Amino acid sequence: MKISQSHPRFESLRTRELLVQAVINGIVAPQGLLAHGRGEAFDYLIGEKTLPSARKAAKVAAASLLLADHPVISVNGNAAALVPNELAHLASTIPADIEVNLFHRSLEREKKIASVLKRLGIKNVLGVGAEASTRILGISSPRRNVDPDGQGRSDVVLVPLEDGDRTLALRKNGQTVIAIDLNPLSRTAQQASITIVDNITRALPILVTESRRLKRQDRESLRRLVRDFDNRKNLESTIREIIAYLGKWNR
Ligand code: PTJ
């Protein structure tokens, strides 16, 4: 559907159309549309802009990815449809591996997502088909199958738009989990090591910019950034920022 740029909700409608097309092309699961709707509702509550607490979390997340021995970016259907270029930029800046990891798993969709990323210059996309031969203990969903060369041996994992079951299992394994989730109350948001409560479409460009900037800084200052960050406190700041924003509507 052609959307007029003059429509007051142009960006939102454009994103929806992108996802609908991605369902038709077999990149996004139909359930991804429902997940997006839930995300959009939370985006309204944060004023559809990046909150200061999210900016802070994104900076710490970039530092953590840069410090990692083996950082991995986990990609699902929605992430591949909404921010493919930014995922590729982030992977090459850090540098990090990219692994396809789906909740609604199908080999066909894994291959399609991998080819989107390969077209953007990612040579080796992990986690496709039989490559995901390691099981993460404590997960009942199909997300449990991971690539031994990716999440199987990673120390820091970025999980945009998670469904909740994997974060705790990875953390129990001693891995650092960076989540991007518009819902600050979700299990993923609450259990991650670093939670960026923002739209993936805004968070990824910030992560890329911060990674490029922080890459020039010495490792000790990056370590300090990560050490001084408290995810629980930052999530409390997020809730306070949302309440302050909603207070402006209570005129
Ligand atoms: O591609 P698959 O098979 O791996 O499936 C992906 C989905 C997203 C369908 C699957 O992981 C799922 O069902 O997720 P949930 O349980 O609906 O959770 C998705 C979370 O992402 C929710 O907390 C939403 O608020 C949040 N969310 C949705 N859209 C965005 C978002 N967070 C950030 N940016 C968004 N654009």
PDB file of C-alpha atoms and ligand atoms in Angstrom:
ATOM      1  CA  MET A   1       0.000   0.000   0.000  1.00  0.00           C
ATOM      2  CA  LYS A   2       1.332   3.476  -0.878  1.00  0.00           C
ATOM      3  CA  ILE A   3       1.422   5.695   2.206  1.00  0.00           C
ATOM      4  CA  SER A   4       1.416   9.466   1.858  1.00  0.00           C
ATOM      5  CA  GLN A   5       4.426  11.127   3.515  1.00  0.00           C
ATOM      6  CA  SER A   6       2.103  13.866   4.732  1.00  0.00           C
ATOM      7  CA  HIS A   7       0.169  11.411   6.913  1.00  0.00           C
ATOM      8  CA  PRO A   8       0.726  12.365  10.592  1.00  0.00           C
ATOM      9  CA  ARG A   9       1.505   8.722  11.413  1.00  0.00           C
ATOM     10  CA  PHE A  10       3.655   8.146   8.313  1.00  0.00           C
ATOM     11  CA  GLU A  11       6.579   6.500  10.158  1.00  0.00           C
ATOM     12  CA  SER A  12       4.328   4.111  12.071  1.00  0.00           C
ATOM     13  CA  LEU A  13       2.374   3.152   8.949  1.00  0.00           C
ATOM     14  CA  ARG A  14       5.570   2.725   6.934  1.00  0.00           C
ATOM     15  CA  THR A  15       6.966   0.361   9.579  1.00  0.00           C
ATOM     16  CA  ARG A  16       3.751  -1.668   9.654  1.00  0.00           C
ATOM     17  CA  GLU A  17       3.809  -1.959   5.871  1.00  0.00           C
ATOM     18  CA  LEU A  18       7.455  -3.093   6.000  1.00  0.00           C
ATOM     19  CA  LEU A  19       6.517  -5.856   8.433  1.00  0.00           C
ATOM     20  CA  VAL A  20       3.456  -6.951   6.451  1.00  0.00           C
ATOM     21  CA  GLN A  21       5.638  -7.225   3.330  1.00  0.00           C
ATOM     22  CA  ALA A  22       8.211  -9.162   5.357  1.00  0.00           C
ATOM     23  CA  VAL A  23       5.492 -11.630   6.427  1.00  0.00           C
ATOM     24  CA  ILE A  24       4.514 -12.049   2.763  1.00  0.00           C
ATOM     25  CA  ASN A  25       8.199 -12.568   1.839  1.00  0.00           C
ATOM     26  CA  GLY A  26       8.643 -15.170   4.566  1.00  0.00           C
ATOM     27  CA  ILE A  27      11.074 -13.185   6.755  1.00  0.00           C
ATOM     28  CA  VAL A  28       8.722 -12.332   9.641  1.00  0.00           C
ATOM     29  CA  ALA A  29       6.459 -14.823  11.429  1.00  0.00           C
ATOM     30  CA  PRO A  30       2.759 -13.794  11.460  1.00  0.00           C
ATOM     31  CA  GLN A  31       3.133 -13.637  15.255  1.00  0.00           C
ATOM     32  CA  GLY A  32       5.744 -10.927  14.661  1.00  0.00           C
ATOM     33  CA  LEU A  33       2.897  -8.544  13.732  1.00  0.00           C
ATOM     34  CA  LEU A  34       1.283  -9.109  17.131  1.00  0.00           C
ATOM     35  CA  ALA A  35       4.624  -8.576  18.859  1.00  0.00           C
ATOM     36  CA  HIS A  36       5.022  -5.326  16.933  1.00  0.00           C
ATOM     37  CA  GLY A  37       1.561  -4.154  17.996  1.00  0.00           C
ATOM     38  CA  ARG A  38       2.486  -4.750  21.614  1.00  0.00           C
ATOM     39  CA  GLY A  39       5.695  -2.830  21.088  1.00  0.00           C
ATOM     40  CA  GLU A  40       3.858   0.084  19.445  1.00  0.00           C
ATOM     41  CA  ALA A  41       1.570   0.415  22.474  1.00  0.00           C
ATOM     42  CA  PHE A  42       4.574   0.735  24.775  1.00  0.00           C
ATOM     43  CA  ASP A  43       6.217   3.151  22.333  1.00  0.00           C
ATOM     44  CA  TYR A  44       3.231   5.512  22.823  1.00  0.00           C
ATOM     45  CA  LEU A  45       3.828   5.412  26.569  1.00  0.00           C
ATOM     46  CA  ILE A  46       7.421   6.525  26.194  1.00  0.00           C
ATOM     47  CA  GLY A  47       6.489   9.302  23.743  1.00  0.00           C
ATOM     48  CA  GLU A  48       8.007   7.502  20.707  1.00  0.00           C
ATOM     49  CA  LYS A  49      11.434   8.874  21.501  1.00  0.00           C
ATOM     50  CA  THR A  50      14.587   7.573  23.142  1.00  0.00           C
ATOM     51  CA  LEU A  51      14.482   8.103  26.899  1.00  0.00           C
ATOM     52  CA  PRO A  52      17.659   9.238  28.727  1.00  0.00           C
ATOM     53  CA  SER A  53      17.820   5.841  30.512  1.00  0.00           C
ATOM     54  CA  ALA A  54      17.715   4.027  27.156  1.00  0.00           C
ATOM     55  CA  ARG A  55      20.514   6.208  25.792  1.00  0.00           C
ATOM     56  CA  LYS A  56      22.590   5.377  28.849  1.00  0.00           C
ATOM     57  CA  ALA A  57      21.892   1.637  28.497  1.00  0.00           C
ATOM     58  CA  ALA A  58      22.795   1.760  24.791  1.00  0.00           C
ATOM     59  CA  LYS A  59      26.140   3.370  25.614  1.00  0.00           C
ATOM     60  CA  VAL A  60      26.925   0.691  28.218  1.00  0.00           C
ATOM     61  CA  ALA A  61      25.747  -2.013  25.798  1.00  0.00           C
ATOM     62  CA  ALA A  62      28.141  -0.740  23.124  1.00  0.00           C
ATOM     63  CA  ALA A  63      30.994  -0.762  25.659  1.00  0.00           C
ATOM     64  CA  SER A  64      30.117  -4.291  26.730  1.00  0.00           C
ATOM     65  CA  LEU A  65      30.034  -5.549  23.133  1.00  0.00           C
ATOM     66  CA  LEU A  66      33.397  -3.891  22.424  1.00  0.00           C
ATOM     67  CA  LEU A  67      34.958  -5.481  25.524  1.00  0.00           C
ATOM     68  CA  ALA A  68      33.622  -8.968  24.792  1.00  0.00           C
ATOM     69  CA  ASP A  69      35.870 -11.838  23.709  1.00  0.00           C
ATOM     70  CA  HIS A  70      33.115 -13.314  21.594  1.00  0.00           C
ATOM     71  CA  PRO A  71      30.117 -11.033  21.088  1.00  0.00           C
ATOM     72  CA  VAL A  72      27.096 -12.380  19.225  1.00  0.00           C
ATOM     73  CA  ILE A  73      24.104 -10.553  17.766  1.00  0.00           C
ATOM     74  CA  SER A  74      21.036 -12.786  17.744  1.00  0.00           C
ATOM     75  CA  VAL A  75      18.629 -12.001  14.910  1.00  0.00           C
ATOM     76  CA  ASN A  76      14.957 -12.947  14.577  1.00  0.00           C
ATOM     77  CA  GLY A  77      12.403 -12.142  11.889  1.00  0.00           C
ATOM     78  CA  ASN A  78      11.307  -8.724  13.158  1.00  0.00           C
ATOM     79  CA  ALA A  79      14.883  -7.518  13.669  1.00  0.00           C
ATOM     80  CA  ALA A  80      15.891  -8.666  10.171  1.00  0.00           C
ATOM     81  CA  ALA A  81      12.918  -6.832   8.638  1.00  0.00           C
ATOM     82  CA  LEU A  82      13.210  -3.586  10.608  1.00  0.00           C
ATOM     83  CA  VAL A  83      16.941  -2.908  10.928  1.00  0.00           C
ATOM     84  CA  PRO A  84      18.974  -5.158   8.591  1.00  0.00           C
ATOM     85  CA  ASN A  85      21.488  -2.452   7.598  1.00  0.00           C
ATOM     86  CA  GLU A  86      22.106  -1.362  11.180  1.00  0.00           C
ATOM     87  CA  LEU A  87      22.612  -4.970  12.303  1.00  0.00           C
ATOM     88  CA  ALA A  88      25.248  -5.398   9.594  1.00  0.00           C
ATOM     89  CA  HIS A  89      26.936  -2.082  10.533  1.00  0.00           C
ATOM     90  CA  LEU A  90      26.991  -3.037  14.213  1.00  0.00           C
ATOM     91  CA  ALA A  91      28.402  -6.499  13.475  1.00  0.00           C
ATOM     92  CA  SER A  92      31.242  -5.060  11.407  1.00  0.00           C
ATOM     93  CA  THR A  93      32.009  -2.217  13.836  1.00  0.00           C
ATOM     94  CA  ILE A  94      32.309  -4.352  16.990  1.00  0.00           C
ATOM     95  CA  PRO A  95      33.194  -6.876  15.260  1.00  0.00           C
ATOM     96  CA  ALA A  96      30.559  -9.430  16.318  1.00  0.00           C
ATOM     97  CA  ASP A  97      29.125 -12.633  14.906  1.00  0.00           C
ATOM     98  CA  ILE A  98      25.529 -12.724  13.742  1.00  0.00           C
ATOM     99  CA  GLU A  99      23.387 -15.745  14.555  1.00  0.00           C
ATOM    100  CA  VAL A 100      19.858 -16.409  13.354  1.00  0.00           C
ATOM    101  CA  ASN A 101      17.760 -17.642  16.286  1.00  0.00           C
ATOM    102  CA  LEU A 102      14.025 -17.997  15.850  1.00  0.00           C
ATOM    103  CA  PHE A 103      11.179 -18.709  18.210  1.00  0.00           C
ATOM    104  CA  HIS A 104       8.839 -19.853  15.422  1.00  0.00           C
ATOM    105  CA  ARG A 105      11.532 -21.890  13.805  1.00  0.00           C
ATOM    106  CA  SER A 106      11.603 -22.988  10.163  1.00  0.00           C
ATOM    107  CA  LEU A 107      14.608 -23.763   8.008  1.00  0.00           C
ATOM    108  CA  GLU A 108      13.121 -21.811   5.112  1.00  0.00           C
ATOM    109  CA  ARG A 109      12.807 -18.625   7.193  1.00  0.00           C
ATOM    110  CA  GLU A 110      16.280 -19.081   8.687  1.00  0.00           C
ATOM    111  CA  LYS A 111      17.740 -19.279   5.188  1.00  0.00           C
ATOM    112  CA  LYS A 112      15.805 -16.216   4.015  1.00  0.00           C
ATOM    113  CA  ILE A 113      16.971 -14.148   6.988  1.00  0.00           C
ATOM    114  CA  ALA A 114      20.557 -15.336   6.447  1.00  0.00           C
ATOM    115  CA  SER A 115      20.434 -14.310   2.806  1.00  0.00           C
ATOM    116  CA  VAL A 116      19.160 -10.810   3.713  1.00  0.00           C
ATOM    117  CA  LEU A 117      22.199 -10.432   6.002  1.00  0.00           C
ATOM    118  CA  LYS A 118      24.613 -11.944   3.484  1.00  0.00           C
ATOM    119  CA  ARG A 119      23.461  -9.475   0.841  1.00  0.00           C
ATOM    120  CA  LEU A 120      24.522  -6.758   3.299  1.00  0.00           C
ATOM    121  CA  GLY A 121      28.052  -8.131   3.496  1.00  0.00           C
ATOM    122  CA  ILE A 122      27.884 -10.521   6.473  1.00  0.00           C
ATOM    123  CA  LYS A 123      29.980 -13.408   5.187  1.00  0.00           C
ATOM    124  CA  ASN A 124      29.220 -15.992   7.843  1.00  0.00           C
ATOM    125  CA  VAL A 125      25.729 -16.079   9.296  1.00  0.00           C
ATOM    126  CA  LEU A 126      25.574 -18.594  12.159  1.00  0.00           C
ATOM    127  CA  GLY A 127      22.721 -20.726  13.482  1.00  0.00           C
ATOM    128  CA  VAL A 128      21.092 -21.855  10.238  1.00  0.00           C
ATOM    129  CA  GLY A 129      19.639 -25.395  10.159  1.00  0.00           C
ATOM    130  CA  ALA A 130      21.926 -28.146  11.463  1.00  0.00           C
ATOM    131  CA  GLU A 131      24.541 -25.554  12.457  1.00  0.00           C
ATOM    132  CA  ALA A 132      22.428 -24.850  15.550  1.00  0.00           C
ATOM    133  CA  SER A 133      23.544 -28.109  17.111  1.00  0.00           C
ATOM    134  CA  THR A 134      24.037 -27.073  20.752  1.00  0.00           C
ATOM    135  CA  ARG A 135      21.198 -26.907  23.272  1.00  0.00           C
ATOM    136  CA  ILE A 136      20.920 -24.245  25.939  1.00  0.00           C
ATOM    137  CA  LEU A 137      19.662 -25.931  29.084  1.00  0.00           C
ATOM    138  CA  GLY A 138      16.538 -24.605  30.775  1.00  0.00           C
ATOM    139  CA  ILE A 139      14.685 -23.456  27.641  1.00  0.00           C
ATOM    140  CA  SER A 140      11.638 -25.267  26.342  1.00  0.00           C
ATOM    141  CA  SER A 141      11.159 -23.227  23.138  1.00  0.00           C
ATOM    142  CA  PRO A 142      12.909 -23.875  19.802  1.00  0.00           C
ATOM    143  CA  ARG A 143      15.244 -21.019  20.700  1.00  0.00           C
ATOM    144  CA  ARG A 144      17.203 -23.547  22.741  1.00  0.00           C
ATOM    145  CA  ASN A 145      19.099 -24.779  19.674  1.00  0.00           C
ATOM    146  CA  VAL A 146      22.085 -22.522  19.157  1.00  0.00           C
ATOM    147  CA  ASP A 147      25.256 -22.522  17.126  1.00  0.00           C
ATOM    148  CA  PRO A 148      28.267 -23.859  19.069  1.00  0.00           C
ATOM    149  CA  ASP A 149      30.366 -21.200  17.311  1.00  0.00           C
ATOM    150  CA  GLY A 150      27.881 -18.455  18.204  1.00  0.00           C
ATOM    151  CA  GLN A 151      25.756 -18.258  21.328  1.00  0.00           C
ATOM    152  CA  GLY A 152      27.210 -21.618  22.378  1.00  0.00           C
ATOM    153  CA  ARG A 153      30.537 -20.007  23.218  1.00  0.00           C
ATOM    154  CA  SER A 154      29.702 -16.302  23.431  1.00  0.00           C
ATOM    155  CA  ASP A 155      30.289 -14.137  26.491  1.00  0.00           C
ATOM    156  CA  VAL A 156      28.019 -11.241  25.426  1.00  0.00           C
ATOM    157  CA  VAL A 157      24.769 -11.698  23.452  1.00  0.00           C
ATOM    158  CA  LEU A 158      22.545  -8.966  22.022  1.00  0.00           C
ATOM    159  CA  VAL A 159      18.912 -10.115  21.861  1.00  0.00           C
ATOM    160  CA  PRO A 160      16.610  -7.624  20.149  1.00  0.00           C
ATOM    161  CA  LEU A 161      12.884  -8.395  20.586  1.00  0.00           C
ATOM    162  CA  GLU A 162      13.212 -11.437  22.756  1.00  0.00           C
ATOM    163  CA  ASP A 163      10.268 -13.555  23.861  1.00  0.00           C
ATOM    164  CA  GLY A 164      11.553 -14.047  27.360  1.00  0.00           C
ATOM    165  CA  ASP A 165      12.674 -17.615  27.856  1.00  0.00           C
ATOM    166  CA  ARG A 166      16.264 -17.367  26.703  1.00  0.00           C
ATOM    167  CA  THR A 167      17.583 -14.430  28.695  1.00  0.00           C
ATOM    168  CA  LEU A 168      17.487 -16.145  32.068  1.00  0.00           C
ATOM    169  CA  ALA A 169      19.030 -19.354  30.684  1.00  0.00           C
ATOM    170  CA  LEU A 170      21.937 -17.442  29.103  1.00  0.00           C
ATOM    171  CA  ARG A 171      22.470 -15.473  32.292  1.00  0.00           C
ATOM    172  CA  LYS A 172      22.511 -18.644  34.370  1.00  0.00           C
ATOM    173  CA  ASN A 173      25.245 -19.756  31.991  1.00  0.00           C
ATOM    174  CA  GLY A 174      27.280 -16.702  32.991  1.00  0.00           C
ATOM    175  CA  GLN A 175      26.689 -14.853  29.712  1.00  0.00           C
ATOM    176  CA  THR A 176      25.951 -11.132  29.553  1.00  0.00           C
ATOM    177  CA  VAL A 177      22.601 -10.450  27.864  1.00  0.00           C
ATOM    178  CA  ILE A 178      21.783  -7.118  26.235  1.00  0.00           C
ATOM    179  CA  ALA A 179      18.059  -6.788  25.508  1.00  0.00           C
ATOM    180  CA  ILE A 180      16.178  -4.269  23.386  1.00  0.00           C
ATOM    181  CA  ASP A 181      12.546  -4.272  24.437  1.00  0.00           C
ATOM    182  CA  LEU A 182       9.928  -1.530  24.467  1.00  0.00           C
ATOM    183  CA  ASN A 183       8.236  -3.210  27.418  1.00  0.00           C
ATOM    184  CA  PRO A 184      10.220  -2.428  30.585  1.00  0.00           C
ATOM    185  CA  LEU A 185       8.086  -4.931  32.514  1.00  0.00           C
ATOM    186  CA  SER A 186       8.754  -7.963  30.297  1.00  0.00           C
ATOM    187  CA  ARG A 187      10.660 -10.936  31.720  1.00  0.00           C
ATOM    188  CA  THR A 188      13.426 -10.251  29.223  1.00  0.00           C
ATOM    189  CA  ALA A 189      13.708  -6.587  30.212  1.00  0.00           C
ATOM    190  CA  GLN A 190      13.747  -7.490  33.899  1.00  0.00           C
ATOM    191  CA  GLN A 191      16.238 -10.336  33.606  1.00  0.00           C
ATOM    192  CA  ALA A 192      18.757  -8.971  31.112  1.00  0.00           C
ATOM    193  CA  SER A 193      22.149  -7.632  32.185  1.00  0.00           C
ATOM    194  CA  ILE A 194      21.628  -4.445  30.169  1.00  0.00           C
ATOM    195  CA  THR A 195      18.134  -3.461  29.001  1.00  0.00           C
ATOM    196  CA  ILE A 196      17.550  -0.827  26.345  1.00  0.00           C
ATOM    197  CA  VAL A 197      13.886   0.172  26.609  1.00  0.00           C
ATOM    198  CA  ASP A 198      13.493   1.657  23.157  1.00  0.00           C
ATOM    199  CA  ASN A 199      12.233   0.880  19.684  1.00  0.00           C
ATOM    200  CA  ILE A 200      14.721  -1.293  17.843  1.00  0.00           C
ATOM    201  CA  THR A 201      14.477   1.211  14.956  1.00  0.00           C
ATOM    202  CA  ARG A 202      15.929   3.948  17.201  1.00  0.00           C
ATOM    203  CA  ALA A 203      18.135   1.787  19.441  1.00  0.00           C
ATOM    204  CA  LEU A 204      20.178   0.153  16.684  1.00  0.00           C
ATOM    205  CA  PRO A 205      21.379   3.429  15.081  1.00  0.00           C
ATOM    206  CA  ILE A 206      22.393   4.650  18.565  1.00  0.00           C
ATOM    207  CA  LEU A 207      24.270   1.406  19.225  1.00  0.00           C
ATOM    208  CA  VAL A 208      26.143   1.795  15.934  1.00  0.00           C
ATOM    209  CA  THR A 209      27.084   5.429  16.659  1.00  0.00           C
ATOM    210  CA  GLU A 210      28.139   4.669  20.246  1.00  0.00           C
ATOM    211  CA  SER A 211      30.206   1.665  19.160  1.00  0.00           C
ATOM    212  CA  ARG A 212      32.063   3.750  16.591  1.00  0.00           C
ATOM    213  CA  ARG A 213      32.700   6.472  19.168  1.00  0.00           C
ATOM    214  CA  LEU A 214      33.676   4.217  22.084  1.00  0.00           C
ATOM    215  CA  LYS A 215      35.959   2.111  19.910  1.00  0.00           C
ATOM    216  CA  ARG A 216      38.412   5.016  20.029  1.00  0.00           C
ATOM    217  CA  GLN A 217      38.449   5.060  23.851  1.00  0.00           C
ATOM    218  CA  ASP A 218      40.780   3.067  26.079  1.00  0.00           C
ATOM    219  CA  ARG A 219      39.490  -0.253  27.414  1.00  0.00           C
ATOM    220  CA  GLU A 220      39.742   0.797  31.054  1.00  0.00           C
ATOM    221  CA  SER A 221      37.196   3.606  30.541  1.00  0.00           C
ATOM    222  CA  LEU A 222      34.871   1.108  28.811  1.00  0.00           C
ATOM    223  CA  ARG A 223      35.284  -1.305  31.738  1.00  0.00           C
ATOM    224  CA  ARG A 224      34.391   1.513  34.126  1.00  0.00           C
ATOM    225  CA  LEU A 225      31.212   2.280  32.152  1.00  0.00           C
ATOM    226  CA  VAL A 226      30.089  -1.355  32.403  1.00  0.00           C
ATOM    227  CA  ARG A 227      31.134  -1.712  36.065  1.00  0.00           C
ATOM    228  CA  ASP A 228      29.236   1.418  37.142  1.00  0.00           C
ATOM    229  CA  PHE A 229      25.993   0.384  35.422  1.00  0.00           C
ATOM    230  CA  ASP A 230      23.140  -1.037  37.482  1.00  0.00           C
ATOM    231  CA  ASN A 231      20.353  -2.411  35.270  1.00  0.00           C
ATOM    232  CA  ARG A 232      17.785  -2.489  38.063  1.00  0.00           C
ATOM    233  CA  LYS A 233      18.376   1.167  38.908  1.00  0.00           C
ATOM    234  CA  ASN A 234      18.315   2.099  35.248  1.00  0.00           C
ATOM    235  CA  LEU A 235      14.969   0.326  34.763  1.00  0.00           C
ATOM    236  CA  GLU A 236      13.635   2.249  37.761  1.00  0.00           C
ATOM    237  CA  SER A 237      14.756   5.444  36.003  1.00  0.00           C
ATOM    238  CA  THR A 238      12.893   4.279  32.886  1.00  0.00           C
ATOM    239  CA  ILE A 239       9.668   3.864  34.875  1.00  0.00           C
ATOM    240  CA  ARG A 240      10.148   7.324  36.439  1.00  0.00           C
ATOM    241  CA  GLU A 241      10.716   8.825  32.966  1.00  0.00           C
ATOM    242  CA  ILE A 242       7.532   7.177  31.663  1.00  0.00           C
ATOM    243  CA  ILE A 243       5.530   8.437  34.661  1.00  0.00           C
ATOM    244  CA  ALA A 244       6.921  11.961  34.129  1.00  0.00           C
ATOM    245  CA  TYR A 245       5.970  11.802  30.445  1.00  0.00           C
ATOM    246  CA  LEU A 246       2.441  10.577  31.217  1.00  0.00           C
ATOM    247  CA  GLY A 247       2.109  13.300  33.871  1.00  0.00           C
ATOM    248  CA  LYS A 248       2.295  15.893  31.067  1.00  0.00           C
ATOM    249  CA  TRP A 249      -0.944  14.456  29.646  1.00  0.00           C
ATOM    250  CA  ASN A 250      -2.707  14.882  32.957  1.00  0.00           C
ATOM    251  CA  ARG A 251      -3.470  18.590  32.381  1.00  0.00           C
TER     252      ARG A 251
HETATM  253  O1  PTJ B   1      11.100 -14.358  14.348  1.00  0.00           O
HETATM  254  P1  PTJ B   1      10.764 -15.203  15.545  1.00  0.00           P
HETATM  255  O2  PTJ B   1      10.176 -16.535  15.151  1.00  0.00           O
HETATM  256  O3  PTJ B   1      11.945 -15.414  16.459  1.00  0.00           O
HETATM  257  O4  PTJ B   1       9.636 -14.473  16.401  1.00  0.00           O
HETATM  258  C1  PTJ B   1       9.889 -13.174  16.887  1.00  0.00           C
HETATM  259  C2  PTJ B   1       8.764 -12.709  17.836  1.00  0.00           C
HETATM  260  C3  PTJ B   1       8.980 -11.230  18.083  1.00  0.00           C
HETATM  261  C4  PTJ B   1       7.408 -12.928  17.156  1.00  0.00           C
HETATM  262  C5  PTJ B   1       8.831 -13.527  19.133  1.00  0.00           C
HETATM  263  O5  PTJ B   1      10.092 -13.340  19.715  1.00  0.00           O
HETATM  264  C6  PTJ B   1       7.724 -13.139  20.096  1.00  0.00           C
HETATM  265  O6  PTJ B   1       6.654 -13.715  20.108  1.00  0.00           O
HETATM  266  O7  PTJ B   1       8.039 -12.121  20.912  1.00  0.00           O
HETATM  267  P2  PTJ B   1       7.046 -11.553  22.069  1.00  0.00           P
HETATM  268  O8  PTJ B   1       6.912 -12.548  23.169  1.00  0.00           O
HETATM  269  O9  PTJ B   1       5.800 -11.017  21.463  1.00  0.00           O
HETATM  270  O10 PTJ B   1       7.923 -10.377  22.640  1.00  0.00           O
HETATM  271  C7  PTJ B   1       8.393  -9.364  21.835  1.00  0.00           C
HETATM  272  C8  PTJ B   1       8.773  -8.175  22.717  1.00  0.00           C
HETATM  273  O11 PTJ B   1       9.351  -7.215  21.871  1.00  0.00           O
HETATM  274  C9  PTJ B   1       7.584  -7.502  23.426  1.00  0.00           C
HETATM  275  O12 PTJ B   1       7.925  -7.222  24.770  1.00  0.00           O
HETATM  276  C10 PTJ B   1       7.353  -6.195  22.636  1.00  0.00           C
HETATM  277  O13 PTJ B   1       6.942  -5.137  23.474  1.00  0.00           O
HETATM  278  C11 PTJ B   1       8.754  -5.939  22.118  1.00  0.00           C
HETATM  279  N1  PTJ B   1       8.780  -5.214  20.837  1.00  0.00           N
HETATM  280  C12 PTJ B   1       7.951  -5.344  19.782  1.00  0.00           C
HETATM  281  N2  PTJ B   1       8.311  -4.533  18.770  1.00  0.00           N
HETATM  282  C13 PTJ B   1       9.424  -3.886  19.184  1.00  0.00           C
HETATM  283  C14 PTJ B   1       9.731  -4.322  20.507  1.00  0.00           C
HETATM  284  N3  PTJ B   1      10.799  -3.861  21.192  1.00  0.00           N
HETATM  285  C15 PTJ B   1      11.592  -2.958  20.567  1.00  0.00           C
HETATM  286  N4  PTJ B   1      11.371  -2.496  19.313  1.00  0.00           N
HETATM  287  C16 PTJ B   1      10.296  -2.932  18.587  1.00  0.00           C
HETATM  288  N5  PTJ B   1      10.096  -2.465  17.348  1.00  0.00           N
END
